Amino acid sequence: MDMRRLVGLNFARLRRDKGLTQEQFAEMSGFTQQYVSDLERGRRNPTVVTLFHLAGPLGVEPSDLVAKIEDEDSDLARMA
């Protein structure tokens, strides 16, 4: 799977798990809603520093954003 796509899927799942909309995440993080949307669709190529800044507001480790999608998430990956 494309790394940009993987980060986008993981980010979207983690954001939803926290009960945040894209707009809410944008407000609390300083990223724009458009950046968040593009990220989730695999249209952004975040740097290592950006991964760190994305992970902080979610309360996760940057490595969680690049983690292999588990079997239970495979339906999400196919749908997206």
Short mmCIF file of C-alpha atoms in Angstrom, two decimals:
data_model
loop_
_atom_site.label_atom_id
_atom_site.label_comp_id
_atom_site.label_asym_id
_atom_site.label_seq_id
_atom_site.Cartn_x
_atom_site.Cartn_y
_atom_site.Cartn_z
CA MET A 1 0.00 0.00 0.00
CA ASP A 2 1.16 3.51 -0.78
CA MET A 3 2.62 5.15 2.33
CA ARG A 4 0.59 8.34 1.86
CA ARG A 5 -2.57 6.24 1.70
CA LEU A 6 -1.56 4.28 4.79
CA VAL A 7 -0.92 7.44 6.82
CA GLY A 8 -4.23 8.88 5.66
CA LEU A 9 -6.21 5.80 6.64
CA ASN A 10 -4.50 5.55 10.02
CA PHE A 11 -4.96 9.24 10.70
CA ALA A 12 -8.67 9.16 9.78
CA ARG A 13 -9.26 6.13 12.02
CA LEU A 14 -7.41 7.65 14.98
CA ARG A 15 -9.18 10.99 14.56
CA ARG A 16 -12.59 9.33 14.50
CA ASP A 17 -11.64 7.14 17.49
CA LYS A 18 -11.09 10.38 19.42
CA GLY A 19 -14.51 11.59 18.33
CA LEU A 20 -13.11 14.52 16.37
CA THR A 21 -14.32 15.95 13.10
CA GLN A 22 -11.80 17.22 10.58
CA GLU A 23 -12.78 20.74 11.54
CA GLN A 24 -12.30 20.11 15.25
CA PHE A 25 -8.89 18.56 14.66
CA ALA A 26 -7.90 21.51 12.47
CA GLU A 27 -8.90 24.00 15.16
CA MET A 28 -6.98 22.24 17.90
CA SER A 29 -3.88 21.43 15.85
CA GLY A 30 -3.30 24.48 13.67
CA PHE A 31 -3.54 22.46 10.45
CA THR A 32 -6.16 23.59 7.97
CA GLN A 33 -9.25 21.50 7.38
CA GLN A 34 -8.19 21.24 3.73
CA TYR A 35 -4.81 19.78 4.76
CA VAL A 36 -6.55 17.24 7.01
CA SER A 37 -8.92 16.27 4.19
CA ASP A 38 -6.07 15.92 1.69
CA LEU A 39 -4.06 13.90 4.20
CA GLU A 40 -6.90 11.47 4.78
CA ARG A 41 -7.33 10.98 1.02
CA GLY A 42 -3.63 10.21 0.57
CA ARG A 43 -2.93 13.44 -1.30
CA ARG A 44 -0.33 14.74 1.14
CA ASN A 45 3.14 13.46 1.84
CA PRO A 46 3.75 14.47 5.47
CA THR A 47 7.29 14.88 6.76
CA VAL A 48 8.51 13.17 9.91
CA VAL A 49 8.09 16.47 11.75
CA THR A 50 4.50 16.75 10.48
CA LEU A 51 3.74 13.21 11.70
CA PHE A 52 4.93 14.30 15.14
CA HIS A 53 2.62 17.34 15.07
CA LEU A 54 -0.33 15.30 13.84
CA ALA A 55 0.12 12.64 16.51
CA GLY A 56 0.31 15.03 19.46
CA PRO A 57 -3.29 16.29 19.47
CA LEU A 58 -4.52 12.71 18.95
CA GLY A 59 -2.56 11.46 21.95
CA VAL A 60 -0.80 8.79 19.90
CA GLU A 61 2.75 8.06 18.85
CA PRO A 62 3.91 9.21 15.39
CA SER A 63 4.62 5.56 14.60
CA ASP A 64 0.88 4.84 14.96
CA LEU A 65 0.32 6.88 11.82
CA VAL A 66 2.58 4.62 9.75
CA ALA A 67 1.63 1.30 11.37
CA LYS A 68 0.51 -1.53 9.15
CA ILE A 69 -3.27 -1.76 9.01
CA GLU A 70 -4.52 -4.74 11.00
CA ASP A 71 -6.94 -7.29 9.60
CA GLU A 72 -9.93 -5.69 11.34
CA ASP A 73 -9.15 -2.45 9.51
CA SER A 74 -8.76 -4.12 6.12
CA ASP A 75 -12.41 -3.39 5.25
CA LEU A 76 -11.69 0.30 5.89
CA ALA A 77 -8.67 0.15 3.59
CA ARG A 78 -10.68 -1.49 0.81
CA MET A 79 -13.54 1.00 1.16
CA ALA A 80 -11.34 4.09 1.05
#
